[in-house]
C-alpha cells in the first residue's frame, strides 16, 4: 500500500499517467475525437496546427496511459478511445470529491460548534 490513499504503487503510477495524459489541452481534444469514433492518426494530425510527429507523440502519451488504443489497417494507424479508462478517471475524481466533501463537512461542524460556544459564552452574565 502507498501512503494513506489505499492504492498500490502500481495503481498510483497508473493514476499519475492518466492525469498527466489529460493535463494537456490537445490530448483532451484528441480524446474527445476518438471517444466519438475511430480516427486515423493522420486524420487527427490534420486537425491541429502542429506537425504529424507532435500529434503522434500526443497519441502515444494517451496510449501509454491506456486512454486510447491503436490498431493498424493497411498503412494507417487507427486510434479509438477506451471508454472504461475514462470511466476509471471519473471514478477517481468522484472518490476525491467525496473525501473533500467529508473534510468540508467536518470544518462546517467545527465552525458551527465554535459559534455556538461563543454565543453561549456571551449569553452568560
PDB file of C-alpha atoms in Angstrom:
ATOM      1  CA  UNK A   1       0.000   0.000   0.000  1.00  0.00           C
ATOM      2  CA  UNK A   2       1.113   3.542  -0.642  1.00  0.00           C
ATOM      3  CA  UNK A   3       0.594   6.398   1.814  1.00  0.00           C
ATOM      4  CA  UNK A   4      -2.939   6.923   3.047  1.00  0.00           C
ATOM      5  CA  UNK A   5      -4.658   6.514  -0.325  1.00  0.00           C
ATOM      6  CA  UNK A   6      -5.187   2.775  -0.096  1.00  0.00           C
ATOM      7  CA  UNK A   7      -3.780   2.341  -3.606  1.00  0.00           C
ATOM      8  CA  UNK A   8      -0.771   0.226  -4.518  1.00  0.00           C
ATOM      9  CA  UNK A   9       2.289   1.830  -6.064  1.00  0.00           C
ATOM     10  CA  UNK A  10       1.251   0.469  -9.496  1.00  0.00           C
ATOM     11  CA  UNK A  11      -2.217   1.983  -9.111  1.00  0.00           C
ATOM     12  CA  UNK A  12      -0.680   5.323  -8.120  1.00  0.00           C
ATOM     13  CA  UNK A  13       1.628   5.182 -11.177  1.00  0.00           C
ATOM     14  CA  UNK A  14      -1.376   4.497 -13.427  1.00  0.00           C
ATOM     15  CA  UNK A  15      -3.267   7.389 -11.839  1.00  0.00           C
ATOM     16  CA  UNK A  16      -0.284   9.686 -12.428  1.00  0.00           C
ATOM     17  CA  UNK A  17      -0.137   8.599 -16.086  1.00  0.00           C
ATOM     18  CA  UNK A  18      -3.866   9.177 -16.571  1.00  0.00           C
ATOM     19  CA  UNK A  19      -3.832  12.665 -15.112  1.00  0.00           C
ATOM     20  CA  UNK A  20      -0.596  13.579 -16.908  1.00  0.00           C
ATOM     21  CA  UNK A  21      -2.149  12.494 -20.200  1.00  0.00           C
ATOM     22  CA  UNK A  22      -5.295  14.524 -19.561  1.00  0.00           C
ATOM     23  CA  UNK A  23      -3.414  17.603 -18.334  1.00  0.00           C
ATOM     24  CA  UNK A  24      -2.766  18.746 -21.894  1.00  0.00           C
ATOM     25  CA  UNK A  25      -5.457  20.577 -23.891  1.00  0.00           C
ATOM     26  CA  UNK A  26      -4.535  18.947 -27.203  1.00  0.00           C
ATOM     27  CA  UNK A  27      -4.638  15.464 -25.688  1.00  0.00           C
ATOM     28  CA  UNK A  28      -8.053  16.153 -24.150  1.00  0.00           C
ATOM     29  CA  UNK A  29      -9.294  17.266 -27.575  1.00  0.00           C
ATOM     30  CA  UNK A  30      -7.858  14.140 -29.192  1.00  0.00           C
ATOM     31  CA  UNK A  31      -9.682  12.080 -26.560  1.00  0.00           C
ATOM     32  CA  UNK A  32     -12.985  13.805 -27.377  1.00  0.00           C
ATOM     33  CA  UNK A  33     -12.493  12.948 -31.024  1.00  0.00           C
ATOM     34  CA  UNK A  34     -11.502   9.290 -30.542  1.00  0.00           C
ATOM     35  CA  UNK A  35     -14.260   8.689 -27.999  1.00  0.00           C
ATOM     36  CA  UNK A  36     -16.753   9.868 -30.623  1.00  0.00           C
ATOM     37  CA  UNK A  37     -15.329   7.401 -33.159  1.00  0.00           C
ATOM     38  CA  UNK A  38     -12.208   5.812 -34.552  1.00  0.00           C
ATOM     39  CA  UNK A  39      -9.812   8.181 -36.361  1.00  0.00           C
ATOM     40  CA  UNK A  40      -6.597   7.636 -38.236  1.00  0.00           C
ATOM     41  CA  UNK A  41      -3.616   9.352 -36.666  1.00  0.00           C
ATOM     42  CA  UNK A  42      -3.064  11.232 -39.945  1.00  0.00           C
ATOM     43  CA  UNK A  43      -6.685  12.491 -39.890  1.00  0.00           C
ATOM     44  CA  UNK A  44      -6.180  13.619 -36.296  1.00  0.00           C
ATOM     45  CA  UNK A  45      -2.952  15.400 -37.245  1.00  0.00           C
ATOM     46  CA  UNK A  46      -4.786  17.341 -39.953  1.00  0.00           C
ATOM     47  CA  UNK A  47      -6.997  18.902 -37.255  1.00  0.00           C
ATOM     48  CA  UNK A  48      -4.110  20.606 -35.428  1.00  0.00           C
ATOM     49  CA  UNK A  49      -1.665  23.355 -36.236  1.00  0.00           C
ATOM     50  CA  UNK A  50       1.353  21.179 -35.390  1.00  0.00           C
ATOM     51  CA  UNK A  51       3.474  18.557 -37.040  1.00  0.00           C
ATOM     52  CA  UNK A  52       2.348  14.993 -37.606  1.00  0.00           C
ATOM     53  CA  UNK A  53       5.164  13.872 -35.280  1.00  0.00           C
ATOM     54  CA  UNK A  54       3.860  16.132 -32.486  1.00  0.00           C
ATOM     55  CA  UNK A  55       0.348  14.681 -32.811  1.00  0.00           C
ATOM     56  CA  UNK A  56       1.856  11.177 -32.847  1.00  0.00           C
ATOM     57  CA  UNK A  57       3.590  11.968 -29.550  1.00  0.00           C
ATOM     58  CA  UNK A  58       0.301  13.140 -28.021  1.00  0.00           C
ATOM     59  CA  UNK A  59      -1.392   9.943 -29.198  1.00  0.00           C
ATOM     60  CA  UNK A  60       1.486   7.894 -27.727  1.00  0.00           C
ATOM     61  CA  UNK A  61       1.051   9.550 -24.308  1.00  0.00           C
ATOM     62  CA  UNK A  62      -2.672   8.771 -24.386  1.00  0.00           C
ATOM     63  CA  UNK A  63      -1.981   5.202 -25.481  1.00  0.00           C
ATOM     64  CA  UNK A  64       0.637   4.674 -22.759  1.00  0.00           C
ATOM     65  CA  UNK A  65      -1.885   5.901 -20.167  1.00  0.00           C
ATOM     66  CA  UNK A  66      -4.403   3.386 -21.523  1.00  0.00           C
ATOM     67  CA  UNK A  67      -6.875   6.035 -22.634  1.00  0.00           C
ATOM     68  CA  UNK A  68      -6.823   5.039 -26.277  1.00  0.00           C
ATOM     69  CA  UNK A  69      -5.836   2.054 -28.365  1.00  0.00           C
ATOM     70  CA  UNK A  70      -4.294   1.969 -31.824  1.00  0.00           C
ATOM     71  CA  UNK A  71      -4.627  -0.678 -34.491  1.00  0.00           C
ATOM     72  CA  UNK A  72      -3.198  -0.977 -37.960  1.00  0.00           C
ATOM     73  CA  UNK A  73      -5.361  -1.040 -41.041  1.00  0.00           C
ATOM     74  CA  UNK A  74      -3.131  -1.214 -44.083  1.00  0.00           C
ATOM     75  CA  UNK A  75      -0.741   1.713 -43.883  1.00  0.00           C
ATOM     76  CA  UNK A  76      -2.856   3.658 -41.411  1.00  0.00           C
ATOM     77  CA  UNK A  77      -2.895   3.607 -37.639  1.00  0.00           C
ATOM     78  CA  UNK A  78      -6.400   3.942 -36.292  1.00  0.00           C
ATOM     79  CA  UNK A  79      -6.996   5.299 -32.800  1.00  0.00           C
ATOM     80  CA  UNK A  80     -10.068   4.738 -30.666  1.00  0.00           C
ATOM     81  CA  UNK A  81     -10.862   5.871 -27.145  1.00  0.00           C
ATOM     82  CA  UNK A  82     -11.176   3.445 -24.244  1.00  0.00           C
ATOM     83  CA  UNK A  83     -14.419   4.336 -22.501  1.00  0.00           C
ATOM     84  CA  UNK A  84     -13.645   2.148 -19.476  1.00  0.00           C
ATOM     85  CA  UNK A  85     -10.380   4.037 -18.873  1.00  0.00           C
ATOM     86  CA  UNK A  86     -12.255   7.345 -18.986  1.00  0.00           C
ATOM     87  CA  UNK A  87     -14.792   5.927 -16.529  1.00  0.00           C
ATOM     88  CA  UNK A  88     -11.947   4.974 -14.183  1.00  0.00           C
ATOM     89  CA  UNK A  89     -10.744   8.602 -14.259  1.00  0.00           C
ATOM     90  CA  UNK A  90     -14.285   9.758 -13.462  1.00  0.00           C
ATOM     91  CA  UNK A  91     -14.436   7.248 -10.612  1.00  0.00           C
ATOM     92  CA  UNK A  92     -11.146   8.531  -9.169  1.00  0.00           C
ATOM     93  CA  UNK A  93     -12.425  12.102  -9.325  1.00  0.00           C
ATOM     94  CA  UNK A  94     -15.668  11.069  -7.604  1.00  0.00           C
ATOM     95  CA  UNK A  95     -13.637   9.451  -4.793  1.00  0.00           C
ATOM     96  CA  UNK A  96     -11.604  12.639  -4.383  1.00  0.00           C
ATOM     97  CA  UNK A  97     -14.789  14.693  -4.338  1.00  0.00           C
ATOM     98  CA  UNK A  98     -16.195  12.540  -1.531  1.00  0.00           C
ATOM     99  CA  UNK A  99     -13.008  12.964   0.523  1.00  0.00           C
ATOM    100  CA  UNK A 100     -13.159  16.745   0.141  1.00  0.00           C
ATOM    101  CA  UNK A 101     -16.896  16.895   0.830  1.00  0.00           C
ATOM    102  CA  UNK A 102     -16.258  14.997   4.080  1.00  0.00           C
ATOM    103  CA  UNK A 103     -13.464  17.369   5.056  1.00  0.00           C
ATOM    104  CA  UNK A 104     -15.583  20.425   4.309  1.00  0.00           C
ATOM    105  CA  UNK A 105     -18.489  18.988   6.320  1.00  0.00           C
ATOM    106  CA  UNK A 106     -16.168  18.462   9.307  1.00  0.00           C
ATOM    107  CA  UNK A 107     -14.914  22.046   9.006  1.00  0.00           C
ATOM    108  CA  UNK A 108     -18.523  23.291   8.909  1.00  0.00           C
ATOM    109  CA  UNK A 109     -19.308  21.236  12.009  1.00  0.00           C
ATOM    110  CA  UNK A 110     -16.312  22.656  13.867  1.00  0.00           C
ATOM    111  CA  UNK A 111     -17.211  26.221  12.909  1.00  0.00           C
ATOM    112  CA  UNK A 112     -20.842  25.717  13.964  1.00  0.00           C
ATOM    113  CA  UNK A 113     -19.756  24.259  17.324  1.00  0.00           C
ATOM    114  CA  UNK A 114     -17.326  27.135  17.862  1.00  0.00           C
ATOM    115  CA  UNK A 115     -20.004  29.686  17.005  1.00  0.00           C
ATOM    116  CA  UNK A 116     -22.483  28.014  19.383  1.00  0.00           C
ATOM    117  CA  UNK A 117     -19.877  28.044  22.177  1.00  0.00           C
ATOM    118  CA  UNK A 118     -19.152  31.695  21.520  1.00  0.00           C
ATOM    119  CA  UNK A 119     -22.841  32.644  21.624  1.00  0.00           C
ATOM    120  CA  UNK A 120     -23.283  30.642  24.835  1.00  0.00           C
ATOM    121  CA  UNK A 121     -20.354  32.483  26.455  1.00  0.00           C
ATOM    122  CA  UNK A 122     -21.864  35.863  25.549  1.00  0.00           C
ATOM    123  CA  UNK A 123     -25.284  34.969  26.987  1.00  0.00           C
ATOM    124  CA  UNK A 124     -23.874  34.022  30.416  1.00  0.00           C
ATOM    125  CA  UNK A 125     -23.545  37.008  32.800  1.00  0.00           C
TER     126      UNK A 125
END
